[in-house]
Coordinates of C-alpha atoms in Angstrom, one line a residue:
M27 CA 118.4 194.3 -54.9
A28 CA 114.4 193.6 -54.9
P29 CA 112.9 194.4 -51.8
D30 CA 111.4 190.7 -51.1
E31 CA 114.9 189.3 -51.9
L32 CA 117.4 189.3 -48.8
P33 CA 121.1 190.5 -49.2
N34 CA 122.7 187.1 -48.9
G35 CA 119.4 185.4 -50.0
S36 CA 120.7 181.8 -51.6
A37 CA 118.1 180.1 -53.6
E38 CA 117.1 181.7 -57.2
L39 CA 114.2 184.7 -57.6
L40 CA 110.8 183.0 -58.1
N41 CA 107.7 185.2 -58.8
P42 CA 105.1 184.7 -56.5
Q43 CA 103.1 181.7 -57.1
A44 CA 106.1 179.5 -57.8
R45 CA 107.1 181.2 -54.5
Q46 CA 103.8 179.8 -53.1
E47 CA 104.0 176.7 -54.3
R48 CA 107.2 175.9 -52.8
I49 CA 106.9 176.9 -49.4
R50 CA 103.3 175.4 -49.8
D51 CA 105.2 171.9 -50.7
R52 CA 107.7 172.2 -47.8
V53 CA 105.1 173.3 -45.2
L54 CA 102.9 170.1 -46.4
E55 CA 106.2 167.8 -46.4
L56 CA 107.2 168.6 -42.8
G57 CA 103.7 169.5 -41.1
S58 CA 104.9 172.6 -40.1
A59 CA 107.4 175.0 -40.9
R60 CA 109.3 178.2 -38.8
I61 CA 108.5 181.4 -41.0
E62 CA 112.2 182.4 -40.4
D63 CA 112.7 178.8 -41.7
L64 CA 110.8 179.9 -44.9
A65 CA 112.3 183.1 -45.4
R66 CA 115.9 182.1 -45.3
E67 CA 115.6 179.0 -47.5
L68 CA 113.9 180.9 -50.2
G69 CA 116.3 184.6 -49.4
V70 CA 112.9 186.0 -48.8
S71 CA 112.5 188.9 -45.9
V72 CA 110.2 187.7 -43.8
M73 CA 106.7 190.3 -43.9
T74 CA 106.7 188.4 -48.1
I75 CA 106.7 184.6 -46.0
H76 CA 104.0 186.8 -44.1
R77 CA 102.0 187.1 -47.6
D78 CA 102.9 184.3 -48.5
L79 CA 101.5 182.8 -45.8
D80 CA 98.1 184.6 -45.5
R81 CA 97.5 183.5 -49.5
L82 CA 97.9 180.1 -49.1
A83 CA 95.2 180.6 -45.7
D84 CA 93.2 182.3 -47.5
E85 CA 92.5 179.2 -50.4
G86 CA 93.0 176.3 -47.6
W87 CA 96.1 174.7 -47.1
L88 CA 97.5 176.2 -44.1
R89 CA 97.3 177.3 -40.3
K90 CA 99.3 180.4 -39.9
T91 CA 100.6 180.6 -36.0
R92 CA 102.8 182.5 -34.5
G93 CA 105.9 183.0 -36.0
A94 CA 105.1 179.3 -38.1
A95 CA 103.0 177.7 -40.2
T96 CA 101.1 174.5 -39.8
A97 CA 99.4 171.7 -42.8
Q98 CA 96.2 171.2 -42.4
Q99 CA 93.2 169.3 -44.3
S100 CA 90.3 171.8 -44.2
V101 CA 86.9 170.6 -44.1
L102 CA 86.1 172.1 -47.6
F103 CA 89.6 171.8 -49.0
E104 CA 91.7 168.1 -49.6
S105 CA 95.7 168.0 -49.4
N106 CA 97.4 167.5 -52.1
V107 CA 98.6 163.9 -53.2
R108 CA 102.0 164.4 -51.5
Y109 CA 100.7 165.0 -48.5
R110 CA 97.5 162.9 -48.0
T111 CA 100.7 159.7 -48.9
T112 CA 102.3 161.1 -45.7
Q113 CA 98.3 160.8 -43.6
Q114 CA 97.2 157.3 -41.9
G115 CA 100.3 155.7 -43.1
D116 CA 100.0 152.5 -41.0
A117 CA 96.1 152.9 -40.8
K118 CA 96.3 152.7 -44.8
K119 CA 98.5 148.9 -44.9
A120 CA 96.7 147.7 -42.6
L121 CA 93.0 147.9 -44.6
A122 CA 95.3 146.7 -47.6
G123 CA 96.2 144.2 -46.4
A124 CA 92.1 142.8 -44.8
A125 CA 91.7 144.3 -49.1
L126 CA 93.8 142.1 -50.4
E127 CA 92.5 139.2 -48.4
H128 CA 89.2 139.5 -50.8
I129 CA 91.1 140.0 -54.4
D130 CA 91.2 136.4 -56.5
R131 CA 93.8 136.6 -58.9
G132 CA 91.5 137.1 -62.6
Q133 CA 89.9 139.0 -60.7
A134 CA 89.3 142.5 -62.2
I135 CA 89.0 145.6 -59.2
L136 CA 88.3 149.5 -59.8
L137 CA 90.6 151.5 -58.2
D138 CA 89.9 155.2 -57.4
D139 CA 92.4 157.5 -56.5
S140 CA 92.7 157.7 -52.8
T141 CA 95.7 157.2 -51.2
T142 CA 94.4 154.2 -50.0
S143 CA 93.0 152.4 -52.6
L144 CA 97.6 153.6 -53.7
A145 CA 98.0 151.4 -50.1
L146 CA 96.3 148.7 -51.5
A147 CA 97.7 149.0 -55.0
R148 CA 101.8 149.3 -53.6
A149 CA 100.4 145.7 -51.9
L150 CA 98.9 143.6 -54.7
P151 CA 100.5 140.0 -55.0
E152 CA 103.2 139.8 -57.0
S153 CA 101.3 136.7 -59.2
G154 CA 98.6 137.4 -61.8
P155 CA 96.7 137.8 -63.3
L156 CA 94.3 140.8 -62.7
T157 CA 93.6 143.2 -64.1
V158 CA 93.7 147.1 -62.4
I159 CA 91.6 150.2 -63.4
T160 CA 91.8 153.0 -62.1
N161 CA 91.4 156.9 -63.3
F162 CA 94.8 157.4 -60.4
L163 CA 98.0 158.2 -62.2
A164 CA 100.0 157.0 -58.5
I165 CA 98.5 154.1 -59.2
V166 CA 99.7 154.0 -63.3
N167 CA 103.0 154.8 -62.3
A168 CA 103.0 152.7 -59.4
L169 CA 101.7 148.7 -61.2
A170 CA 102.8 150.2 -65.0
G171 CA 105.4 147.5 -66.1
R172 CA 104.4 144.6 -63.2
P173 CA 103.8 141.4 -64.3
G174 CA 100.7 139.3 -64.4
V175 CA 99.3 142.8 -64.2
E176 CA 96.9 144.0 -66.8
L177 CA 96.3 148.0 -66.6
I178 CA 93.5 150.0 -67.6
S179 CA 94.3 153.7 -67.4
L180 CA 90.7 156.3 -67.6
G181 CA 91.3 159.0 -69.0
G182 CA 89.4 162.0 -68.6
S183 CA 90.3 165.9 -67.9
Y184 CA 93.8 165.6 -65.9
D185 CA 93.2 167.3 -62.5
P186 CA 97.1 168.3 -60.9
H187 CA 95.7 169.0 -57.4
Y188 CA 94.2 165.0 -57.3
D189 CA 97.1 163.6 -59.8
A190 CA 93.7 162.1 -61.6
F191 CA 91.4 162.1 -64.2
Q192 CA 88.0 163.4 -63.4
G193 CA 84.6 164.7 -64.9
M194 CA 82.7 163.2 -66.9
A195 CA 85.0 161.8 -69.9
T196 CA 86.3 159.6 -67.5
C197 CA 83.3 158.3 -66.2
D198 CA 82.0 157.8 -70.3
H199 CA 85.0 155.7 -69.9
I200 CA 84.2 153.7 -67.2
K201 CA 80.8 153.1 -68.1
P202 CA 80.8 150.4 -70.8
L203 CA 83.2 148.7 -67.9
R204 CA 82.8 146.3 -65.7
A205 CA 84.5 144.6 -62.6
D206 CA 84.5 142.4 -60.5
T207 CA 84.5 144.9 -57.1
V208 CA 85.6 147.9 -56.9
F209 CA 87.8 150.0 -54.6
I210 CA 87.4 153.0 -52.6
S211 CA 87.8 155.3 -49.7
T212 CA 86.0 158.9 -49.0
S213 CA 86.9 162.7 -46.8
A214 CA 84.3 161.5 -44.3
V215 CA 82.0 159.8 -43.0
A216 CA 78.9 161.1 -41.1
D217 CA 75.1 160.1 -40.6
G218 CA 75.2 157.1 -42.3
H219 CA 76.4 158.0 -45.4
C220 CA 80.0 159.1 -47.1
Y221 CA 81.3 162.2 -48.1
H222 CA 83.6 164.1 -49.9
Q223 CA 85.5 167.9 -50.9
S224 CA 85.2 167.4 -54.5
Q225 CA 82.1 167.2 -56.8
E226 CA 84.6 165.6 -59.9
A227 CA 85.3 163.2 -57.3
I228 CA 82.1 162.4 -56.5
L229 CA 81.2 161.6 -60.3
V230 CA 83.9 160.2 -60.9
K231 CA 83.4 157.6 -57.4
R232 CA 79.7 156.9 -58.2
A233 CA 80.1 155.5 -61.2
L234 CA 83.5 153.1 -60.1
L235 CA 80.5 152.5 -57.7
E236 CA 78.0 151.6 -60.8
A237 CA 80.6 149.3 -62.9
A238 CA 81.4 147.0 -60.0
Q239 CA 79.6 144.0 -58.8
R240 CA 81.0 144.5 -55.3
R241 CA 81.5 147.3 -53.4
I242 CA 84.6 147.9 -50.7
L243 CA 84.6 151.1 -48.6
L244 CA 87.7 151.7 -46.7
V245 CA 87.8 154.2 -45.4
D246 CA 90.6 154.6 -41.5
H247 CA 89.5 156.1 -38.0
T248 CA 90.0 159.7 -38.7
K249 CA 86.9 160.2 -41.4
F250 CA 85.0 159.4 -38.5
R251 CA 86.1 161.8 -37.0
K252 CA 86.0 164.3 -40.3
R253 CA 83.7 166.9 -42.0
A254 CA 82.7 167.3 -45.7
L255 CA 80.6 169.1 -48.0
H256 CA 79.1 166.3 -50.6
R257 CA 77.6 163.3 -49.9
V258 CA 79.2 160.3 -51.8
A259 CA 76.5 157.1 -51.2
P260 CA 75.2 155.8 -48.2
L261 CA 77.3 153.3 -46.2
S262 CA 74.6 150.1 -47.3
D263 CA 75.1 150.1 -50.9
F264 CA 78.2 148.9 -50.4
D265 CA 78.8 144.9 -49.1
L266 CA 81.9 145.5 -47.0
V267 CA 82.8 148.4 -44.8
I268 CA 86.8 148.3 -44.1
V269 CA 88.0 149.7 -41.1
D270 CA 90.6 149.9 -38.7
D271 CA 90.9 148.8 -35.4
R272 CA 91.2 152.5 -33.6
I273 CA 88.1 153.3 -34.5
S274 CA 85.8 153.4 -31.2
R275 CA 83.6 151.1 -30.1
A276 CA 80.4 153.4 -29.9
E277 CA 81.3 154.0 -34.2
L278 CA 81.6 150.6 -34.5
E279 CA 78.4 149.8 -32.5
A280 CA 76.9 152.3 -34.9
L281 CA 77.9 151.0 -38.0
R282 CA 76.4 147.5 -37.2
E283 CA 73.6 149.2 -36.1
D284 CA 72.8 150.7 -39.3
G285 CA 72.4 146.9 -40.7
V286 CA 76.6 148.2 -42.2
T287 CA 78.4 144.6 -43.3
V288 CA 81.6 146.1 -41.1
Q289 CA 85.9 144.6 -41.2
V290 CA 87.9 145.7 -38.4
A291 CA 91.6 145.9 -39.7
A292 CA 94.5 144.8 -36.9
L293 CA 97.1 147.4 -36.2
R294 CA 97.5 146.9 -32.7
P295 CA 96.7 145.1 -30.4
G296 CA 93.6 146.2 -27.8
G297 CA 91.0 146.6 -30.6
P298 CA 89.3 149.6 -31.2
E299 CA 89.2 151.9 -29.2
S300 CA 86.9 152.6 -26.0

């Protein structure tokens, strides 16, 4: 019997990388998982799970606690698409609903690889015509075959972590284009700027901003309490910033004092937090 296999292990034996990917996906899917449950599910020893979790924690995927593992977004690491789509779902729907007010029939819009833009793509009306341009494969899949939508997929180097095409080749595909409006999101907002974790993603976001007549930033309230490494653009570069109404009054007032045009998307009664 292999040292990492339990006598009654029902799961197929996986190599360490495949097993760690299975653990990562499971923890991200559930939000947290008990170490004993992971060991039972994968048919390996608890000690093996501990070693795998140590590796995943070092990579920034999760936080290991006593007897369990909890998914987290590191300040320097963006969680994968599956996990990000589960975060702040109601806020993203509210932002998408508000963004729809700024889309007219016949327009060409640019959408980045954020899950907030994915929520907007899924909310687009069935009636066209509308041209959607994106580097996000999840949006391509969501809109493929949608009546009235002309879909333009931006190529480049595929990044499975973001499920998107990134890099200079993607930027080169964007340069000849000119759209009516771009909708993007970001990892963090601080000191009058928006920030992101990935340098490759920033290059594409900046190219998208340059290719649009109107620029709209979609950010939920949690982005004002996070930090990310790389600066994308000042908020003054955007024609409009749409936030959900869970943003604090202080944060909202700070935006307006900086001259940022803000729209608050209604999510719950009572308005911004005091």
